[in-house]
mmCIF file of C-alpha atoms and ligand atoms in Angstrom:
data_model
loop_
_atom_site.group_PDB
_atom_site.id
_atom_site.type_symbol
_atom_site.label_atom_id
_atom_site.label_comp_id
_atom_site.label_asym_id
_atom_site.label_seq_id
_atom_site.Cartn_x
_atom_site.Cartn_y
_atom_site.Cartn_z
ATOM 1 C CA MET A 56 -69.189 -57.199 -110.921
ATOM 2 C CA SER A 57 -66.946 -60.676 -111.685
ATOM 3 C CA GLN A 58 -64.396 -61.243 -114.014
ATOM 4 C CA GLN A 59 -65.866 -65.025 -113.878
ATOM 5 C CA ALA A 60 -68.585 -66.791 -112.711
ATOM 6 C CA PRO A 61 -67.190 -67.284 -108.796
ATOM 7 C CA LEU A 62 -66.667 -70.896 -108.041
ATOM 8 C CA GLU A 63 -68.527 -70.896 -105.534
ATOM 9 C CA SER A 64 -71.955 -70.305 -108.052
ATOM 10 C CA GLU A 65 -70.658 -73.816 -109.494
ATOM 11 C CA TYR A 66 -70.651 -76.040 -105.744
ATOM 12 C CA ALA A 67 -73.246 -74.233 -103.269
ATOM 13 C CA LEU A 68 -76.508 -74.751 -102.464
ATOM 14 C CA GLU A 69 -78.700 -71.384 -103.518
ATOM 15 C CA ILE A 70 -80.186 -70.146 -100.415
ATOM 16 C CA TYR A 71 -79.127 -67.201 -100.709
ATOM 17 C CA PRO A 72 -79.954 -64.177 -102.837
ATOM 18 C CA ARG A 73 -76.827 -63.021 -104.101
ATOM 19 C CA ARG A 74 -75.288 -59.377 -105.141
ATOM 20 C CA GLY A 75 -73.457 -60.634 -108.388
ATOM 21 C CA LEU A 76 -70.021 -59.056 -106.064
ATOM 22 C CA ASN A 77 -67.118 -61.861 -105.449
ATOM 23 C CA ILE A 78 -65.831 -60.277 -102.534
ATOM 24 C CA VAL A 79 -62.175 -61.283 -101.855
ATOM 25 C CA ARG A 80 -60.603 -58.480 -99.228
ATOM 26 C CA GLY A 81 -61.579 -56.175 -96.530
ATOM 27 C CA GLU A 82 -59.498 -53.453 -94.539
ATOM 28 C CA GLY A 83 -61.047 -51.248 -91.919
ATOM 29 C CA ALA A 84 -64.271 -50.170 -93.172
ATOM 30 C CA ARG A 85 -63.445 -51.504 -97.120
ATOM 31 C CA LEU A 86 -63.567 -54.479 -99.145
ATOM 32 C CA TRP A 87 -62.328 -54.932 -102.336
ATOM 33 C CA SER A 88 -64.453 -57.464 -105.196
ATOM 34 C CA ASP A 89 -62.334 -60.079 -107.458
ATOM 35 C CA ASP A 90 -61.984 -57.054 -110.554
ATOM 36 C CA GLY A 91 -60.266 -54.293 -108.341
ATOM 37 C CA GLU A 92 -63.824 -52.553 -107.352
ATOM 38 C CA GLU A 93 -64.156 -51.161 -103.942
ATOM 39 C CA TYR A 94 -66.568 -50.377 -101.957
ATOM 40 C CA ILE A 95 -67.578 -48.760 -98.809
ATOM 41 C CA ASP A 96 -69.081 -51.395 -96.838
ATOM 42 C CA CYS A 97 -72.448 -50.491 -95.096
ATOM 43 C CA ALA A 98 -73.016 -54.383 -93.865
ATOM 44 C CA ALA A 99 -70.166 -54.985 -91.872
ATOM 45 C CA GLY A 100 -70.852 -59.004 -92.302
ATOM 46 C CA VAL A 101 -74.940 -57.817 -91.223
ATOM 47 C CA GLY A 102 -73.134 -55.600 -88.203
ATOM 48 C CA VAL A 103 -70.065 -57.965 -87.072
ATOM 49 C CA ALA A 104 -66.973 -56.496 -88.772
ATOM 50 C CA ASN A 105 -68.114 -53.449 -85.808
ATOM 51 C CA ILE A 106 -64.071 -53.085 -84.887
ATOM 52 C CA GLY A 107 -63.684 -52.675 -88.723
ATOM 53 C CA HIS A 108 -62.556 -56.058 -91.371
ATOM 54 C CA SER A 109 -59.276 -57.744 -90.236
ATOM 55 C CA ASN A 110 -59.322 -55.413 -87.336
ATOM 56 C CA PRO A 111 -54.543 -56.598 -87.319
ATOM 57 C CA ALA A 112 -55.978 -56.374 -82.818
ATOM 58 C CA VAL A 113 -57.950 -59.519 -83.786
ATOM 59 C CA THR A 114 -55.430 -61.200 -86.194
ATOM 60 C CA ASP A 115 -52.695 -60.885 -83.874
ATOM 61 C CA ALA A 116 -54.432 -62.383 -81.072
ATOM 62 C CA LEU A 117 -55.911 -64.783 -83.712
ATOM 63 C CA THR A 118 -52.051 -66.290 -84.550
ATOM 64 C CA ARG A 119 -51.011 -66.011 -80.678
ATOM 65 C CA GLN A 120 -53.440 -68.149 -79.341
ATOM 66 C CA ALA A 121 -53.572 -70.920 -82.902
ATOM 67 C CA GLN A 122 -49.664 -71.103 -81.901
ATOM 68 C CA THR A 123 -50.359 -71.876 -78.371
ATOM 69 C CA LEU A 124 -53.840 -73.458 -78.304
ATOM 70 C CA LEU A 125 -57.154 -73.569 -80.324
ATOM 71 C CA VAL A 126 -59.228 -76.732 -79.020
ATOM 72 C CA CYS A 127 -59.637 -77.011 -75.860
ATOM 73 C CA PRO A 128 -63.638 -78.487 -74.595
ATOM 74 C CA GLY A 129 -66.140 -77.499 -72.007
ATOM 75 C CA ILE A 130 -64.984 -80.149 -69.619
ATOM 76 C CA PHE A 131 -61.601 -78.670 -69.333
ATOM 77 C CA HIS A 132 -61.267 -74.949 -67.576
ATOM 78 C CA ASN A 133 -59.155 -72.770 -69.574
ATOM 79 C CA ASP A 134 -57.251 -69.154 -69.235
ATOM 80 C CA ARG A 135 -58.214 -68.025 -72.151
ATOM 81 C CA ARG A 136 -62.434 -68.273 -72.361
ATOM 82 C CA GLY A 137 -62.422 -67.217 -68.456
ATOM 83 C CA GLU A 138 -60.786 -63.836 -69.149
ATOM 84 C CA LEU A 139 -63.086 -63.667 -72.019
ATOM 85 C CA MET A 140 -66.134 -64.577 -69.594
ATOM 86 C CA LYS A 141 -64.790 -62.094 -67.063
ATOM 87 C CA LYS A 142 -64.706 -58.983 -69.823
ATOM 88 C CA LEU A 143 -68.447 -60.188 -70.547
ATOM 89 C CA ILE A 144 -69.905 -60.048 -67.390
ATOM 90 C CA GLU A 145 -68.192 -56.388 -66.158
ATOM 91 C CA ARG A 146 -69.362 -54.773 -69.600
ATOM 92 C CA ALA A 147 -73.047 -56.964 -68.731
ATOM 93 C CA PRO A 148 -76.005 -54.893 -67.627
ATOM 94 C CA ALA A 149 -75.994 -54.975 -63.099
ATOM 95 C CA GLY A 150 -77.435 -58.658 -62.202
ATOM 96 C CA LEU A 151 -75.572 -60.757 -65.639
ATOM 97 C CA ASN A 152 -73.091 -62.594 -63.963
ATOM 98 C CA LYS A 153 -72.357 -66.351 -65.240
ATOM 99 C CA VAL A 154 -72.275 -66.782 -69.069
ATOM 100 C CA PHE A 155 -72.028 -69.655 -71.344
ATOM 101 C CA LEU A 156 -70.107 -69.762 -74.712
ATOM 102 C CA CYS A 157 -71.569 -70.717 -78.607
ATOM 103 C CA ASN A 158 -71.525 -70.718 -82.071
ATOM 104 C CA SER A 159 -73.622 -68.169 -83.112
ATOM 105 C CA GLY A 160 -76.817 -65.892 -82.543
ATOM 106 C CA THR A 161 -79.055 -68.602 -83.281
ATOM 107 C CA GLU A 162 -77.758 -70.989 -81.281
ATOM 108 C CA SER A 163 -77.897 -68.591 -78.041
ATOM 109 C CA VAL A 164 -81.369 -67.710 -78.720
ATOM 110 C CA GLU A 165 -81.759 -71.546 -78.804
ATOM 111 C CA ALA A 166 -80.236 -72.003 -75.320
ATOM 112 C CA ALA A 167 -81.530 -68.856 -73.752
ATOM 113 C CA ILE A 168 -85.185 -70.689 -75.096
ATOM 114 C CA LYS A 169 -83.820 -74.170 -72.430
ATOM 115 C CA PHE A 170 -82.607 -72.630 -69.773
ATOM 116 C CA GLY A 171 -86.245 -70.926 -69.104
ATOM 117 C CA ARG A 172 -87.697 -73.894 -69.956
ATOM 118 C CA ARG A 173 -85.443 -75.420 -67.351
ATOM 119 C CA THR A 174 -85.811 -73.044 -64.741
ATOM 120 C CA THR A 175 -89.096 -72.013 -65.156
ATOM 121 C CA GLY A 176 -91.463 -75.480 -65.906
ATOM 122 C CA ARG A 177 -92.703 -73.404 -68.376
ATOM 123 C CA ALA A 178 -92.701 -74.150 -72.246
ATOM 124 C CA GLY A 179 -94.577 -70.689 -73.725
ATOM 125 C CA LEU A 180 -92.376 -67.778 -75.631
ATOM 126 C CA VAL A 181 -94.238 -63.550 -75.638
ATOM 127 C CA THR A 182 -92.460 -62.503 -78.783
ATOM 128 C CA ALA A 183 -92.157 -59.485 -81.176
ATOM 129 C CA MET A 184 -94.214 -58.903 -84.141
ATOM 130 C CA ARG A 185 -90.891 -58.302 -86.731
ATOM 131 C CA GLY A 186 -88.938 -59.772 -84.417
ATOM 132 C CA PHE A 187 -85.888 -61.825 -85.548
ATOM 133 C CA HIS A 188 -83.841 -64.273 -83.317
ATOM 134 C CA GLY A 189 -83.160 -66.867 -85.477
ATOM 135 C CA ARG A 190 -83.211 -69.873 -88.375
ATOM 136 C CA THR A 191 -82.807 -72.554 -86.088
ATOM 137 C CA LEU A 192 -85.969 -74.630 -85.403
ATOM 138 C CA GLY A 193 -86.284 -73.210 -81.963
ATOM 139 C CA ALA A 194 -85.338 -69.992 -82.429
ATOM 140 C CA LEU A 195 -87.536 -69.612 -85.433
ATOM 141 C CA SER A 196 -90.418 -70.626 -83.509
ATOM 142 C CA ALA A 197 -89.503 -67.159 -82.104
ATOM 143 C CA THR A 198 -89.622 -65.131 -85.369
ATOM 144 C CA PHE A 199 -91.706 -63.337 -86.844
ATOM 145 C CA LYS A 200 -91.145 -64.716 -90.165
ATOM 146 C CA TYR A 201 -89.355 -67.358 -92.504
ATOM 147 C CA ARG A 202 -91.729 -69.371 -90.458
ATOM 148 C CA ASP A 203 -94.301 -70.629 -92.648
ATOM 149 C CA ALA A 204 -92.216 -73.141 -94.862
ATOM 150 C CA PHE A 205 -91.111 -75.108 -91.822
ATOM 151 C CA GLU A 206 -94.248 -75.411 -89.878
ATOM 152 C CA PRO A 207 -94.705 -77.432 -87.378
ATOM 153 C CA LEU A 208 -92.688 -75.272 -85.315
ATOM 154 C CA LEU A 209 -92.765 -75.004 -81.198
ATOM 155 C CA PRO A 210 -96.388 -74.888 -79.980
ATOM 156 C CA GLY A 211 -97.125 -72.334 -77.565
ATOM 157 C CA ASN A 212 -95.522 -69.238 -78.945
ATOM 158 C CA SER A 213 -97.797 -66.245 -79.079
ATOM 159 C CA PHE A 214 -96.698 -62.876 -80.828
ATOM 160 C CA VAL A 215 -97.518 -59.576 -79.558
ATOM 161 C CA PRO A 216 -96.962 -55.490 -81.637
ATOM 162 C CA LEU A 217 -93.746 -53.705 -80.252
ATOM 163 C CA ASN A 218 -94.469 -51.248 -77.939
ATOM 164 C CA ASN A 219 -98.031 -51.825 -77.273
ATOM 165 C CA ILE A 220 -98.028 -52.677 -73.379
ATOM 166 C CA GLU A 221 -101.809 -53.540 -73.419
ATOM 167 C CA LYS A 222 -101.480 -57.066 -75.637
ATOM 168 C CA LEU A 223 -98.398 -57.624 -73.537
ATOM 169 C CA ASP A 224 -100.334 -57.508 -70.603
ATOM 170 C CA ALA A 225 -102.860 -59.959 -71.888
ATOM 171 C CA ALA A 226 -99.981 -62.868 -73.972
ATOM 172 C CA ILE A 227 -97.714 -63.059 -70.590
ATOM 173 C CA ASP A 228 -99.714 -66.041 -68.724
ATOM 174 C CA ASP A 229 -99.003 -68.576 -66.765
ATOM 175 C CA ASP A 230 -97.322 -70.766 -69.311
ATOM 176 C CA THR A 231 -95.318 -67.992 -70.138
ATOM 177 C CA CYS A 232 -91.441 -69.009 -69.804
ATOM 178 C CA ALA A 233 -90.417 -65.608 -71.012
ATOM 179 C CA VAL A 234 -90.900 -62.979 -72.751
ATOM 180 C CA LEU A 235 -87.725 -62.685 -75.654
ATOM 181 C CA LEU A 236 -87.600 -58.919 -77.835
ATOM 182 C CA GLU A 237 -84.766 -57.092 -79.005
ATOM 183 C CA VAL A 238 -84.198 -54.071 -78.159
ATOM 184 C CA VAL A 239 -83.841 -52.296 -81.663
ATOM 185 C CA GLN A 240 -85.551 -54.756 -84.040
ATOM 186 C CA GLY A 241 -83.053 -55.220 -86.730
ATOM 187 C CA GLU A 242 -83.946 -57.551 -89.712
ATOM 188 C CA GLY A 243 -87.448 -55.718 -88.887
ATOM 189 C CA GLY A 244 -86.668 -52.970 -89.928
ATOM 190 C CA VAL A 245 -84.325 -50.987 -86.981
ATOM 191 C CA ARG A 246 -87.102 -50.523 -85.202
ATOM 192 C CA PRO A 247 -86.594 -49.095 -81.750
ATOM 193 C CA ALA A 248 -88.672 -50.510 -78.303
ATOM 194 C CA GLU A 249 -89.762 -47.786 -75.743
ATOM 195 C CA ALA A 250 -88.664 -47.124 -72.616
ATOM 196 C CA GLU A 251 -92.019 -48.056 -70.857
ATOM 197 C CA TYR A 252 -92.489 -50.945 -72.614
ATOM 198 C CA LEU A 253 -89.506 -52.190 -71.702
ATOM 199 C CA HIS A 254 -90.142 -50.908 -68.536
ATOM 200 C CA ALA A 255 -93.405 -52.782 -68.085
ATOM 201 C CA ALA A 256 -91.536 -56.450 -69.969
ATOM 202 C CA ARG A 257 -89.669 -56.608 -66.690
ATOM 203 C CA ARG A 258 -91.996 -56.032 -64.278
ATOM 204 C CA LEU A 259 -94.921 -58.001 -66.246
ATOM 205 C CA CYS A 260 -91.781 -61.070 -65.775
ATOM 206 C CA THR A 261 -90.905 -60.153 -62.291
ATOM 207 C CA GLU A 262 -94.537 -60.671 -61.264
ATOM 208 C CA ARG A 263 -96.148 -63.648 -62.965
ATOM 209 C CA GLY A 264 -93.042 -66.035 -62.761
ATOM 210 C CA ALA A 265 -91.918 -65.611 -66.501
ATOM 211 C CA LEU A 266 -88.072 -64.395 -67.576
ATOM 212 C CA LEU A 267 -86.418 -61.516 -69.431
ATOM 213 C CA ILE A 268 -84.873 -62.538 -72.759
ATOM 214 C CA ILE A 269 -83.531 -60.069 -74.227
ATOM 215 C CA ASP A 270 -81.680 -60.800 -77.887
ATOM 216 C CA GLU A 271 -78.238 -57.953 -78.133
ATOM 217 C CA VAL A 272 -77.185 -60.139 -81.278
ATOM 218 C CA GLN A 273 -77.516 -57.045 -82.707
ATOM 219 C CA THR A 274 -77.747 -53.683 -80.829
ATOM 220 C CA GLY A 275 -74.998 -54.619 -79.608
ATOM 221 C CA PHE A 276 -71.643 -54.242 -78.847
ATOM 222 C CA CYS A 277 -71.080 -50.780 -79.458
ATOM 223 C CA ARG A 278 -73.790 -50.186 -82.175
ATOM 224 C CA THR A 279 -76.259 -48.617 -80.137
ATOM 225 C CA GLY A 280 -73.862 -45.690 -79.076
ATOM 226 C CA ARG A 281 -73.193 -47.772 -75.864
ATOM 227 C CA PHE A 282 -71.553 -50.868 -74.938
ATOM 228 C CA PHE A 283 -75.706 -52.820 -75.036
ATOM 229 C CA ALA A 284 -78.926 -51.356 -76.310
ATOM 230 C CA CYS A 285 -80.391 -52.002 -72.650
ATOM 231 C CA GLU A 286 -77.802 -49.707 -71.365
ATOM 232 C CA HIS A 287 -79.188 -46.699 -72.721
ATOM 233 C CA PHE A 288 -83.199 -47.374 -70.380
ATOM 234 C CA ASP A 289 -81.334 -49.627 -67.178
ATOM 235 C CA LEU A 290 -82.804 -52.354 -68.286
ATOM 236 C CA ALA A 291 -81.849 -56.133 -65.915
ATOM 237 C CA PRO A 292 -82.587 -58.704 -67.981
ATOM 238 C CA ASP A 293 -82.879 -61.944 -67.294
ATOM 239 C CA MET A 294 -80.514 -63.460 -70.138
ATOM 240 C CA MET A 295 -78.917 -61.564 -72.098
ATOM 241 C CA CYS A 296 -77.892 -62.603 -76.182
ATOM 242 C CA LEU A 297 -74.757 -61.955 -78.089
ATOM 243 C CA ALA A 298 -73.749 -62.558 -80.928
ATOM 244 C CA LYS A 299 -72.774 -61.045 -84.285
ATOM 245 C CA GLY A 300 -70.263 -58.114 -83.157
ATOM 246 C CA ILE A 301 -68.548 -60.369 -80.160
ATOM 247 C CA ALA A 302 -65.465 -61.556 -81.658
ATOM 248 C CA GLY A 303 -64.303 -59.370 -85.009
ATOM 249 C CA GLY A 304 -65.403 -61.889 -86.839
ATOM 250 C CA VAL A 305 -64.830 -65.245 -85.479
ATOM 251 C CA PRO A 306 -68.277 -67.112 -84.999
ATOM 252 C CA MET A 307 -69.174 -67.101 -81.534
ATOM 253 C CA GLY A 308 -72.024 -66.245 -78.911
ATOM 254 C CA ALA A 309 -72.896 -66.392 -75.655
ATOM 255 C CA VAL A 310 -75.680 -65.907 -72.877
ATOM 256 C CA LEU A 311 -75.518 -63.876 -69.762
ATOM 257 C CA CYS A 312 -77.201 -65.555 -66.774
ATOM 258 C CA GLY A 313 -78.981 -63.969 -64.063
ATOM 259 C CA ASP A 314 -79.298 -65.470 -60.292
ATOM 260 C CA SER A 315 -82.727 -65.797 -62.127
ATOM 261 C CA VAL A 316 -81.519 -68.934 -63.457
ATOM 262 C CA SER A 317 -80.310 -72.337 -62.676
ATOM 263 C CA ALA A 318 -79.978 -75.034 -66.549
ATOM 264 C CA GLY A 319 -78.663 -78.205 -64.966
ATOM 265 C CA VAL A 320 -75.232 -79.886 -65.113
ATOM 266 C CA GLY A 321 -75.499 -81.607 -68.365
ATOM 267 C CA VAL A 322 -78.466 -81.160 -69.984
ATOM 268 C CA HIS A 323 -77.362 -78.319 -72.544
ATOM 269 C CA GLY A 324 -73.678 -78.649 -73.913
ATOM 270 C CA THR A 325 -71.201 -77.494 -77.873
ATOM 271 C CA THR A 326 -68.486 -78.605 -79.576
ATOM 272 C CA PHE A 327 -67.178 -75.303 -80.104
ATOM 273 C CA GLY A 328 -69.046 -72.965 -77.864
ATOM 274 C CA GLY A 329 -66.125 -71.239 -76.238
ATOM 275 C CA ASN A 330 -63.075 -72.432 -78.377
ATOM 276 C CA PRO A 331 -60.491 -71.065 -77.065
ATOM 277 C CA LEU A 332 -59.557 -69.476 -80.908
ATOM 278 C CA ALA A 333 -63.356 -67.563 -80.385
ATOM 279 C CA CYS A 334 -62.862 -66.666 -77.190
ATOM 280 C CA ALA A 335 -59.297 -64.882 -77.931
ATOM 281 C CA ALA A 336 -60.806 -62.964 -80.847
ATOM 282 C CA ALA A 337 -62.952 -61.774 -78.604
ATOM 283 C CA CYS A 338 -61.151 -61.088 -75.670
ATOM 284 C CA ALA A 339 -58.846 -58.598 -78.411
ATOM 285 C CA THR A 340 -62.300 -57.002 -79.520
ATOM 286 C CA ILE A 341 -63.421 -56.130 -76.519
ATOM 287 C CA ASP A 342 -60.138 -54.270 -75.521
ATOM 288 C CA TYR A 343 -60.399 -52.346 -79.119
ATOM 289 C CA MET A 344 -63.685 -51.654 -78.551
ATOM 290 C CA VAL A 345 -62.895 -49.967 -74.824
ATOM 291 C CA GLU A 346 -59.687 -48.765 -75.529
ATOM 292 C CA HIS A 347 -61.303 -46.418 -78.162
ATOM 293 C CA ASP A 348 -64.096 -45.228 -76.758
ATOM 294 C CA LEU A 349 -66.361 -47.171 -79.956
ATOM 295 C CA SER A 350 -70.163 -46.973 -78.106
ATOM 296 C CA LYS A 351 -68.504 -42.963 -78.511
ATOM 297 C CA ARG A 352 -68.046 -43.076 -81.578
ATOM 298 C CA ALA A 353 -71.173 -45.234 -83.381
ATOM 299 C CA GLU A 354 -73.042 -42.420 -80.785
ATOM 300 C CA ASN A 355 -71.366 -39.253 -82.306
ATOM 301 C CA LEU A 356 -71.143 -41.038 -85.792
ATOM 302 C CA GLY A 357 -74.695 -41.538 -85.433
ATOM 303 C CA ALA A 358 -75.646 -37.958 -84.888
ATOM 304 C CA GLU A 359 -73.037 -36.896 -87.221
ATOM 305 C CA PHE A 360 -74.764 -39.273 -90.052
ATOM 306 C CA SER A 361 -78.865 -37.745 -88.540
ATOM 307 C CA GLN A 362 -77.276 -33.884 -88.802
ATOM 308 C CA GLN A 363 -76.275 -34.245 -92.217
ATOM 309 C CA PHE A 364 -78.573 -36.463 -93.987
ATOM 310 C CA PRO A 365 -81.126 -34.112 -96.084
ATOM 311 C CA LEU A 366 -84.396 -35.716 -94.866
ATOM 312 C CA ASP A 367 -86.839 -32.898 -95.688
ATOM 313 C CA GLN A 368 -84.982 -32.474 -99.473
ATOM 314 C CA LEU A 369 -85.879 -36.577 -100.084
ATOM 315 C CA PRO A 370 -88.949 -37.517 -100.465
ATOM 316 C CA SER A 371 -88.778 -40.889 -101.321
ATOM 317 C CA VAL A 372 -87.991 -40.955 -97.911
ATOM 318 C CA ARG A 373 -91.007 -41.848 -95.553
ATOM 319 C CA GLU A 374 -88.462 -41.319 -92.335
ATOM 320 C CA LEU A 375 -84.831 -42.162 -90.645
ATOM 321 C CA ARG A 376 -84.829 -44.120 -87.527
ATOM 322 C CA GLN A 377 -81.099 -44.144 -86.387
ATOM 323 C CA ILE A 378 -80.054 -45.132 -82.592
ATOM 324 C CA GLY A 379 -75.848 -45.275 -82.794
ATOM 325 C CA LEU A 380 -74.120 -46.159 -86.352
ATOM 326 C CA MET A 381 -77.628 -49.004 -86.451
ATOM 327 C CA ILE A 382 -79.511 -47.212 -88.866
ATOM 328 C CA GLY A 383 -82.825 -47.278 -90.957
ATOM 329 C CA ILE A 384 -83.942 -45.389 -93.572
ATOM 330 C CA GLU A 385 -88.155 -45.903 -94.478
ATOM 331 C CA LEU A 386 -88.205 -45.087 -98.167
ATOM 332 C CA LYS A 387 -92.158 -45.068 -99.355
ATOM 333 C CA SER A 388 -91.083 -48.137 -101.967
ATOM 334 C CA LYS A 389 -89.371 -51.055 -102.432
ATOM 335 C CA ALA A 390 -85.478 -50.954 -100.748
ATOM 336 C CA THR A 391 -84.161 -53.632 -103.292
ATOM 337 C CA PRO A 392 -83.176 -50.513 -106.220
ATOM 338 C CA VAL A 393 -81.769 -48.474 -103.821
ATOM 339 C CA LEU A 394 -79.234 -51.083 -102.833
ATOM 340 C CA HIS A 395 -78.285 -51.951 -106.078
ATOM 341 C CA ALA A 396 -77.933 -48.125 -107.307
ATOM 342 C CA LEU A 397 -76.506 -48.049 -103.808
ATOM 343 C CA LEU A 398 -73.913 -50.350 -105.610
ATOM 344 C CA ASP A 399 -73.405 -48.490 -108.895
ATOM 345 C CA GLU A 400 -72.454 -45.847 -106.659
ATOM 346 C CA GLY A 401 -69.196 -48.633 -104.506
ATOM 347 C CA VAL A 402 -71.312 -47.738 -101.201
ATOM 348 C CA ILE A 403 -72.697 -52.135 -99.465
ATOM 349 C CA ALA A 404 -76.346 -51.374 -98.234
ATOM 350 C CA LEU A 405 -78.727 -54.150 -96.776
ATOM 351 C CA PRO A 406 -82.606 -54.445 -96.796
ATOM 352 C CA ALA A 407 -84.740 -54.765 -93.351
ATOM 353 C CA GLY A 408 -88.609 -55.563 -94.284
ATOM 354 C CA PRO A 409 -89.185 -54.719 -98.229
ATOM 355 C CA THR A 410 -88.998 -50.968 -97.451
ATOM 356 C CA VAL A 411 -85.403 -50.459 -95.209
ATOM 357 C CA VAL A 412 -82.967 -49.550 -96.345
ATOM 358 C CA ARG A 413 -79.967 -51.073 -93.660
ATOM 359 C CA LEU A 414 -77.006 -49.668 -92.352
ATOM 360 C CA LEU A 415 -75.014 -50.914 -90.161
ATOM 361 C CA PRO A 416 -70.769 -49.732 -90.892
ATOM 362 C CA PRO A 417 -68.153 -50.558 -88.634
ATOM 363 C CA LEU A 418 -67.429 -48.409 -86.214
ATOM 364 C CA THR A 419 -64.319 -47.782 -86.585
ATOM 365 C CA ILE A 420 -65.556 -46.151 -90.410
ATOM 366 C CA GLU A 421 -63.419 -42.977 -90.885
ATOM 367 C CA GLU A 422 -65.691 -39.400 -91.128
ATOM 368 C CA ALA A 423 -64.467 -38.871 -94.476
ATOM 369 C CA ASP A 424 -66.339 -42.713 -95.570
ATOM 370 C CA LEU A 425 -70.196 -41.484 -93.330
ATOM 371 C CA VAL A 426 -69.976 -38.672 -95.785
ATOM 372 C CA ARG A 427 -68.903 -40.702 -98.803
ATOM 373 C CA VAL A 428 -72.530 -42.677 -97.454
ATOM 374 C CA ILE A 429 -74.993 -39.757 -97.529
ATOM 375 C CA ASP A 430 -73.703 -38.294 -100.457
ATOM 376 C CA ALA A 431 -74.507 -41.983 -102.700
ATOM 377 C CA LEU A 432 -77.707 -41.575 -100.798
ATOM 378 C CA LYS A 433 -78.474 -38.165 -102.041
ATOM 379 C CA LYS A 434 -78.003 -38.876 -105.288
ATOM 380 C CA VAL A 435 -79.505 -42.167 -105.560
ATOM 381 C CA LEU A 436 -83.133 -41.487 -103.369
HETATM 382 C C1 PLP B 238 -78.759 -62.146 -86.972
HETATM 383 C C2 PLP B 238 -79.514 -62.057 -85.495
HETATM 384 C C3 PLP B 238 -80.306 -63.295 -85.215
HETATM 385 C C4 PLP B 238 -79.054 -64.716 -85.676
HETATM 386 O O1 PLP B 238 -77.898 -64.378 -85.281
HETATM 387 P P1 PLP B 238 -77.447 -66.182 -86.210
HETATM 388 O O2 PLP B 238 -75.262 -65.765 -85.695
HETATM 389 O O3 PLP B 238 -77.327 -65.537 -87.762
HETATM 390 O O4 PLP B 238 -77.156 -67.581 -86.357
HETATM 391 C C5 PLP B 238 -80.163 -63.548 -83.361
HETATM 392 N N1 PLP B 238 -81.442 -62.114 -82.917
HETATM 393 C C6 PLP B 238 -80.780 -61.472 -83.544
HETATM 394 C C7 PLP B 238 -81.305 -60.068 -83.330
HETATM 395 C C8 PLP B 238 -79.999 -61.169 -84.795
HETATM 396 O O5 PLP B 238 -79.837 -59.239 -85.462
#
């Protein structure tokens, strides 16, 4: 716990349920609070610090870019921005060949909804129950939770149960602009979509003139053991939304689009989107991921976690869901007391719904640290 009341507690609008920590430094998979306590970070800023906190590859790229060019609006071309777009398209599922850059996940979803409307002339979205797509009003309209206090939202959206093809089939009609899905639901509890379901979504969208938008804001950038989670299924969406891990901790978002998408010049934009500083950080991040084969590392460490996690010795655990280093531990009771107990053991973890403990460690986490996390889990569960 902090020695003094953190300055923020006096000035910040009360929005977040706080955990009583004042974090002042990070390196790799470790964080330090103002009282010198050290933590293993299995939150990574909610799946942001995939290459570890303050990775020198990113801090060096930021320093160089800050000394060269900080600001360049979208009406001009910029070398760093072009370099990033090329890197993204080289890694993306086949068919995605154009990039729109913005500043966050919710903005990427917002843009994808607008591009979808422009392309199809329709407005309805079909999304999944328990899905999470962001907090701004458009993205919130497509999000299952957190919405009631903000009605009225965009009309014409329908929510369908994940992995139920029949219900999906029934929901897509002539007014459907797009089906919007996460490959693995993150905030909704680490729940993977099934291959047949995703392929059915692809087929139904094509048949009915709707677009398939895949939200990889949380699953992207090696998190699930592939560069993008779509690769697990050979899935070819019309648009892909990205953010979180894209720039090593620097705020950035992106929409990748295929030929089926046409937005139109002058209809959308952002002041900071594609800012050279963020682009430099993202270029360095992607290079680091490729160089260190972080998707393979996430796959291997995730498998190791599953092998070593003593599921059958922990009667309080209902289920373990693990895809790479995206890990959900479904409990038979509330997650919050477990999160507090983990914090006392020096491990920072996340909830994902009321009964799921979620682990999204940096993909660079040392094997020994992951073992320490398992030991802490054994102790508190
Ligand atoms: C976090 C998240 C978002 C929203 O991203 P922000 O950067 O917080 O706006 C959207 N979709 C998914 C799947 C997410 O996990």
